PDB file of C-alpha atoms in Angstrom:
ATOM      1  CA  GLU A   1      19.950   8.138  12.090  1.00 40.00           C
ATOM      2  CA  ASN A   2      21.741   6.939   8.943  1.00 40.00           C
ATOM      3  CA  LYS A   3      24.868   5.785  10.705  1.00 47.00           C
ATOM      4  CA  LYS A   4      24.626   2.196  11.845  1.00 53.00           C
ATOM      5  CA  GLN A   5      23.856   2.051  15.516  1.00 59.00           C
ATOM      6  CA  LYS A   6      25.859  -0.700  17.092  1.00 66.00           C
ATOM      7  CA  ASN A   7      23.895  -3.339  18.936  1.00 67.00           C
ATOM      8  CA  ASN A   8      24.030  -3.879  22.662  1.00 80.00           C
ATOM      9  CA  ILE A   9      24.572  -7.616  22.858  1.00 87.00           C
ATOM     10  CA  LYS A  10      27.751  -8.768  24.547  1.00 88.00           C
ATOM     11  CA  LEU A  11      29.158 -12.207  23.800  1.00 87.00           C
ATOM     12  CA  TYR A  12      30.777 -14.342  26.502  1.00 89.00           C
ATOM     13  CA  VAL A  13      32.090 -17.888  26.296  1.00 88.00           C
ATOM     14  CA  ARG A  14      32.041 -19.712  29.629  1.00 91.00           C
ATOM     15  CA  ARG A  15      31.867 -16.365  31.464  1.00 90.00           C
ATOM     16  CA  VAL A  16      34.887 -14.987  29.596  1.00 89.00           C
ATOM     17  CA  PHE A  17      34.181 -11.775  27.683  1.00 88.00           C
ATOM     18  CA  ILE A  18      34.762 -12.218  23.950  1.00 84.00           C
ATOM     19  CA  MET A  19      33.286  -9.122  22.310  1.00 83.00           C
ATOM     20  CA  ASP A  20      30.516  -6.571  22.369  1.00 81.00           C
ATOM     21  CA  ASN A  21      28.683  -5.326  19.314  1.00 78.00           C
ATOM     22  CA  CYS A  22      28.652  -8.814  17.806  1.00 78.00           C
ATOM     23  CA  GLU A  23      26.691  -8.230  14.589  1.00 78.00           C
ATOM     24  CA  GLU A  24      26.137 -11.939  13.995  1.00 81.00           C
ATOM     25  CA  LEU A  25      24.068 -12.280  17.169  1.00 86.00           C
ATOM     26  CA  ILE A  26      21.087 -10.119  16.320  1.00 88.00           C
ATOM     27  CA  PRO A  27      19.695  -8.520  13.146  1.00 88.00           C
ATOM     28  CA  GLU A  28      20.134  -4.791  12.642  1.00 88.00           C
ATOM     29  CA  TYR A  29      16.449  -3.983  13.084  1.00 90.00           C
ATOM     30  CA  LEU A  30      16.587  -5.342  16.664  1.00 91.00           C
ATOM     31  CA  ASN A  31      19.566  -3.150  17.597  1.00 87.00           C
ATOM     32  CA  PHE A  32      17.597  -1.652  20.520  1.00 89.00           C
ATOM     33  CA  VAL A  33      17.726  -4.978  22.394  1.00 89.00           C
ATOM     34  CA  LYS A  34      20.294  -5.117  25.184  1.00 89.00           C
ATOM     35  CA  GLY A  35      21.688  -8.238  26.740  1.00 89.00           C
ATOM     36  CA  VAL A  36      24.412 -10.753  27.357  1.00 90.00           C
ATOM     37  CA  VAL A  37      24.914 -14.075  25.604  1.00 89.00           C
ATOM     38  CA  ASP A  38      27.050 -16.600  27.450  1.00 91.00           C
ATOM     39  CA  SER A  39      27.674 -19.780  25.492  1.00 88.00           C
ATOM     40  CA  GLU A  40      29.195 -23.016  26.697  1.00 89.00           C
ATOM     41  CA  ASP A  41      29.422 -24.331  23.138  1.00 85.00           C
ATOM     42  CA  LEU A  42      31.794 -21.840  21.497  1.00 83.00           C
ATOM     43  CA  PRO A  43      35.584 -22.187  21.741  1.00 83.00           C
ATOM     44  CA  LEU A  44      37.353 -19.591  23.916  1.00 80.00           C
ATOM     45  CA  ASN A  45      39.917 -18.669  21.231  1.00 80.00           C
ATOM     46  CA  ILE A  46      37.315 -17.810  18.602  1.00 75.00           C
ATOM     47  CA  SER A  47      38.169 -15.108  16.069  1.00 74.00           C
ATOM     48  CA  ARG A  48      35.826 -12.726  14.263  1.00 71.00           C
ATOM     49  CA  GLU A  49      36.259 -14.635  10.998  1.00 71.00           C
ATOM     50  CA  THR A  50      35.359 -17.940  12.630  1.00 75.00           C
ATOM     51  CA  LEU A  51      32.371 -16.307  14.297  1.00 72.00           C
ATOM     52  CA  GLN A  52      30.881 -15.400  10.943  1.00 71.00           C
ATOM     53  CA  GLN A  53      30.758 -19.022   9.793  1.00 74.00           C
ATOM     54  CA  ASN A  54      29.832 -20.525  13.144  1.00 80.00           C
ATOM     55  CA  LYS A  55      26.666 -22.663  13.152  1.00 85.00           C
ATOM     56  CA  ILE A  56      26.181 -22.323  16.916  1.00 86.00           C
ATOM     57  CA  LEU A  57      26.074 -18.549  16.518  1.00 86.00           C
ATOM     58  CA  LYS A  58      23.374 -18.888  13.851  1.00 88.00           C
ATOM     59  CA  VAL A  59      21.296 -20.977  16.272  1.00 91.00           C
ATOM     60  CA  ILE A  60      21.825 -18.408  19.040  1.00 90.00           C
ATOM     61  CA  ARG A  61      20.762 -15.630  16.656  1.00 91.00           C
ATOM     62  CA  LYS A  62      17.642 -17.540  15.625  1.00 92.00           C
ATOM     63  CA  ASN A  63      16.692 -18.105  19.268  1.00 93.00           C
ATOM     64  CA  LEU A  64      17.338 -14.467  20.205  1.00 93.00           C
ATOM     65  CA  VAL A  65      15.086 -13.270  17.381  1.00 93.00           C
ATOM     66  CA  LYS A  66      12.429 -15.817  18.370  1.00 94.00           C
ATOM     67  CA  LYS A  67      12.536 -14.631  21.985  1.00 94.00           C
ATOM     68  CA  CYS A  68      12.295 -10.972  20.892  1.00 93.00           C
ATOM     69  CA  MET A  69       9.230 -11.840  18.784  1.00 93.00           C
ATOM     70  CA  GLU A  70       7.596 -13.583  21.753  1.00 93.00           C
ATOM     71  CA  LEU A  71       8.283 -10.643  24.065  1.00 93.00           C
ATOM     72  CA  MET A  72       6.939  -8.151  21.514  1.00 92.00           C
ATOM     73  CA  ASP A  73       3.820 -10.312  21.043  1.00 91.00           C
ATOM     74  CA  GLU A  74       3.253 -10.195  24.804  1.00 91.00           C
ATOM     75  CA  LEU A  75       3.812  -6.449  24.867  1.00 90.00           C
ATOM     76  CA  ALA A  76       1.397  -5.913  21.964  1.00 88.00           C
ATOM     77  CA  GLU A  77      -1.441  -7.359  24.056  1.00 89.00           C
ATOM     78  CA  ASP A  78      -1.295  -4.310  26.353  1.00 88.00           C
ATOM     79  CA  LYS A  79      -2.418  -1.413  24.197  1.00 87.00           C
ATOM     80  CA  ASP A  80      -0.877   1.418  26.263  1.00 89.00           C
ATOM     81  CA  ASN A  81       2.515  -0.225  26.702  1.00 90.00           C
ATOM     82  CA  TRP A  82       2.582  -1.195  23.027  1.00 91.00           C
ATOM     83  CA  LYS A  83       1.819   2.391  22.024  1.00 91.00           C
ATOM     84  CA  LYS A  84       4.841   3.636  24.023  1.00 92.00           C
ATOM     85  CA  PHE A  85       7.039   0.873  22.622  1.00 92.00           C
ATOM     86  CA  TYR A  86       5.846   1.472  19.060  1.00 90.00           C
ATOM     87  CA  GLU A  87       6.487   5.228  19.235  1.00 90.00           C
ATOM     88  CA  GLN A  88      10.097   4.423  20.141  1.00 91.00           C
ATOM     89  CA  PHE A  89      10.789   1.401  17.928  1.00 92.00           C
ATOM     90  CA  GLY A  90       8.136   1.337  15.181  1.00 90.00           C
ATOM     91  CA  LYS A  91      10.744   2.221  12.554  1.00 91.00           C
ATOM     92  CA  ASN A  92      12.825  -0.773  13.668  1.00 92.00           C
ATOM     93  CA  LEU A  93       9.859  -3.106  13.145  1.00 92.00           C
ATOM     94  CA  LYS A  94       9.284  -1.627   9.689  1.00 90.00           C
ATOM     95  CA  LEU A  95      12.962  -2.154   8.895  1.00 91.00           C
ATOM     96  CA  GLY A  96      12.470  -5.746  10.053  1.00 91.00           C
ATOM     97  CA  ILE A  97       9.712  -6.232   7.468  1.00 89.00           C
ATOM     98  CA  HIS A  98      12.283  -5.163   4.862  1.00 87.00           C
ATOM     99  CA  GLU A  99      15.187  -7.268   6.224  1.00 88.00           C
ATOM    100  CA  ASP A 100      13.708 -10.379   7.830  1.00 89.00           C
ATOM    101  CA  SER A 101      11.631 -12.459   5.436  1.00 86.00           C
ATOM    102  CA  THR A 102      11.164 -15.338   7.883  1.00 90.00           C
ATOM    103  CA  ASN A 103       9.467 -13.144  10.511  1.00 90.00           C
ATOM    104  CA  ARG A 104       7.731 -10.785   8.086  1.00 89.00           C
ATOM    105  CA  LYS A 105       4.272 -12.168   8.813  1.00 89.00           C
ATOM    106  CA  LYS A 106       4.681 -11.832  12.600  1.00 91.00           C
ATOM    107  CA  LEU A 107       6.121  -8.333  12.283  1.00 91.00           C
ATOM    108  CA  SER A 108       3.329  -7.198   9.965  1.00 89.00           C
ATOM    109  CA  GLY A 109       0.818  -8.049  12.683  1.00 89.00           C
ATOM    110  CA  MET A 110       2.675  -5.713  15.036  1.00 91.00           C
ATOM    111  CA  LEU A 111       2.585  -2.655  12.775  1.00 91.00           C
ATOM    112  CA  ARG A 112       0.260   0.217  13.685  1.00 91.00           C
ATOM    113  CA  TYR A 113      -1.074   2.902  11.353  1.00 91.00           C
ATOM    114  CA  TYR A 114      -3.544   5.745  11.370  1.00 90.00           C
ATOM    115  CA  THR A 115      -6.458   5.207   9.013  1.00 89.00           C
ATOM    116  CA  SER A 116      -9.284   7.282   7.598  1.00 88.00           C
ATOM    117  CA  ALA A 117     -11.609   5.702  10.200  1.00 85.00           C
ATOM    118  CA  SER A 118      -9.358   5.374  13.255  1.00 80.00           C
ATOM    119  CA  GLY A 119      -9.248   9.067  14.223  1.00 79.00           C
ATOM    120  CA  ASP A 120      -6.473   9.789  16.735  1.00 84.00           C
ATOM    121  CA  GLU A 121      -5.801   6.105  17.452  1.00 86.00           C
ATOM    122  CA  THR A 122      -3.495   3.869  15.451  1.00 88.00           C
ATOM    123  CA  CYS A 123      -4.742   0.440  14.487  1.00 88.00           C
ATOM    124  CA  ALA A 124      -3.206  -2.876  13.514  1.00 89.00           C
ATOM    125  CA  LEU A 125      -3.583  -4.288  10.008  1.00 88.00           C
ATOM    126  CA  GLY A 126      -5.617  -7.095  11.601  1.00 89.00           C
ATOM    127  CA  ASP A 127      -8.110  -4.546  12.979  1.00 90.00           C
ATOM    128  CA  TYR A 128      -8.390  -2.982   9.541  1.00 88.00           C
ATOM    129  CA  VAL A 129      -9.092  -6.377   7.951  1.00 89.00           C
ATOM    130  CA  SER A 130     -11.753  -7.156  10.573  1.00 89.00           C
ATOM    131  CA  ARG A 131     -13.566  -3.900   9.686  1.00 87.00           C
ATOM    132  CA  MET A 132     -13.434  -4.485   5.926  1.00 86.00           C
ATOM    133  CA  LYS A 133     -16.668  -4.730   3.950  1.00 85.00           C
ATOM    134  CA  GLU A 134     -17.699  -8.211   2.802  1.00 83.00           C
ATOM    135  CA  ASN A 135     -17.048  -7.565  -0.884  1.00 82.00           C
ATOM    136  CA  GLN A 136     -13.759  -5.684  -0.276  1.00 83.00           C
ATOM    137  CA  LYS A 137     -10.848  -7.745  -1.571  1.00 86.00           C
ATOM    138  CA  ASP A 138      -7.955  -5.311  -1.047  1.00 89.00           C
ATOM    139  CA  ILE A 139      -6.374  -3.243   1.707  1.00 89.00           C
ATOM    140  CA  TYR A 140      -6.227   0.393   0.591  1.00 89.00           C
ATOM    141  CA  PHE A 141      -3.317   2.575   1.643  1.00 90.00           C
ATOM    142  CA  ILE A 142      -1.792   5.903   0.713  1.00 88.00           C
ATOM    143  CA  THR A 143       1.748   7.140   1.319  1.00 88.00           C
ATOM    144  CA  GLY A 144       2.545  10.786   1.948  1.00 87.00           C
ATOM    145  CA  GLU A 145       4.218  13.359   4.164  1.00 87.00           C
ATOM    146  CA  SER A 146       1.664  13.570   6.972  1.00 86.00           C
ATOM    147  CA  ASN A 147      -1.819  12.461   7.986  1.00 86.00           C
ATOM    148  CA  ASP A 148      -3.198  15.921   7.126  1.00 88.00           C
ATOM    149  CA  VAL A 149      -1.763  15.816   3.596  1.00 88.00           C
ATOM    150  CA  VAL A 150      -2.913  12.287   2.769  1.00 87.00           C
ATOM    151  CA  SER A 151      -6.374  12.695   4.304  1.00 86.00           C
ATOM    152  CA  GLN A 152      -7.034  15.603   1.909  1.00 88.00           C
ATOM    153  CA  SER A 153      -6.136  13.613  -1.207  1.00 87.00           C
ATOM    154  CA  ALA A 154      -8.719  12.932  -3.904  1.00 88.00           C
ATOM    155  CA  PHE A 155      -7.952   9.187  -3.756  1.00 87.00           C
ATOM    156  CA  VAL A 156      -8.910   9.060  -0.058  1.00 87.00           C
ATOM    157  CA  GLU A 157     -12.023  11.180  -0.622  1.00 90.00           C
ATOM    158  CA  ARG A 158     -13.275   8.814  -3.356  1.00 89.00           C
ATOM    159  CA  LEU A 159     -12.734   5.734  -1.201  1.00 88.00           C
ATOM    160  CA  LYS A 160     -14.356   7.359   1.839  1.00 88.00           C
ATOM    161  CA  LYS A 161     -17.433   8.189  -0.263  1.00 89.00           C
ATOM    162  CA  ARG A 162     -17.671   4.481  -1.082  1.00 88.00           C
ATOM    163  CA  GLY A 163     -17.447   3.744   2.654  1.00 86.00           C
ATOM    164  CA  LEU A 164     -13.958   2.235   2.467  1.00 88.00           C
ATOM    165  CA  GLU A 165     -11.184   2.735   5.008  1.00 89.00           C
ATOM    166  CA  VAL A 166      -7.701   3.877   3.906  1.00 89.00           C
ATOM    167  CA  ILE A 167      -4.435   3.296   5.788  1.00 90.00           C
ATOM    168  CA  TYR A 168      -2.200   6.372   6.076  1.00 90.00           C
ATOM    169  CA  MET A 169       1.498   5.534   5.658  1.00 89.00           C
ATOM    170  CA  THR A 170       3.399   8.712   6.436  1.00 89.00           C
ATOM    171  CA  GLU A 171       6.983   7.638   7.132  1.00 89.00           C
ATOM    172  CA  PRO A 172       9.572   7.286   4.340  1.00 87.00           C
ATOM    173  CA  ILE A 173      10.306   3.679   5.373  1.00 88.00           C
ATOM    174  CA  ASP A 174       6.642   2.746   4.753  1.00 87.00           C
ATOM    175  CA  GLU A 175       7.319   2.717   1.009  1.00 87.00           C
ATOM    176  CA  TYR A 176       9.814  -0.119   1.554  1.00 86.00           C
ATOM    177  CA  VAL A 177       7.364  -1.892   3.860  1.00 88.00           C
ATOM    178  CA  VAL A 178       4.740  -1.932   1.116  1.00 85.00           C
ATOM    179  CA  GLN A 179       7.222  -3.261  -1.451  1.00 86.00           C
ATOM    180  CA  GLN A 180       8.007  -6.220   0.818  1.00 85.00           C
ATOM    181  CA  LEU A 181       4.555  -6.704   2.302  1.00 82.00           C
ATOM    182  CA  LYS A 182       2.427  -7.159  -0.785  1.00 82.00           C
ATOM    183  CA  GLU A 183      -0.420  -8.753   1.154  1.00 82.00           C
ATOM    184  CA  PHE A 184      -1.716  -9.222   4.682  1.00 82.00           C
ATOM    185  CA  ASP A 185      -4.078 -11.963   5.798  1.00 79.00           C
ATOM    186  CA  GLY A 186      -4.735 -12.941   2.170  1.00 80.00           C
ATOM    187  CA  LYS A 187      -5.676  -9.373   1.178  1.00 78.00           C
ATOM    188  CA  ASN A 188      -3.520  -7.427  -1.297  1.00 80.00           C
ATOM    189  CA  LEU A 189      -2.232  -3.970  -0.413  1.00 81.00           C
ATOM    190  CA  VAL A 190      -3.199  -1.500  -3.148  1.00 83.00           C
TER     191      VAL A 190
END
């Protein structure tokens, strides 16, 4: 898992193959996306060095990321399909929160977590916020090894007694997510 997985985007210029695994085309956290980019606007004799400074490539990258966001938004509307997708690529989305500051807000809406009130179902941060008490100003979360471990903690017990819901963050990458995502929907994560 630590070794960088190469991406699956192939670059063509006017139907002539230029390269695969073009890192400038898509951010690392979207490395599960497969596809072909065929550009009329790039020169045929382009080198790797020129690719890195190329403005057209930056525009292509921006549009690819935008399209991925749109497709994931659509997928998130169907709960069952999103659950399957999220089981496979949830870590990628969390990595995106860490890497991609421009899309952080969109990505944060796509995250799913177990909470002290959600039982066996995961819920979005938006669902958590909609269930918050009127006087509750913060989103409460706890990080740990597993749902069983964190649900037994004294911190969770105290909050549950006060009728507050706690988000369980049980993957190592969640600690980085919280560092980047200090708030959601105007509520601080504490």
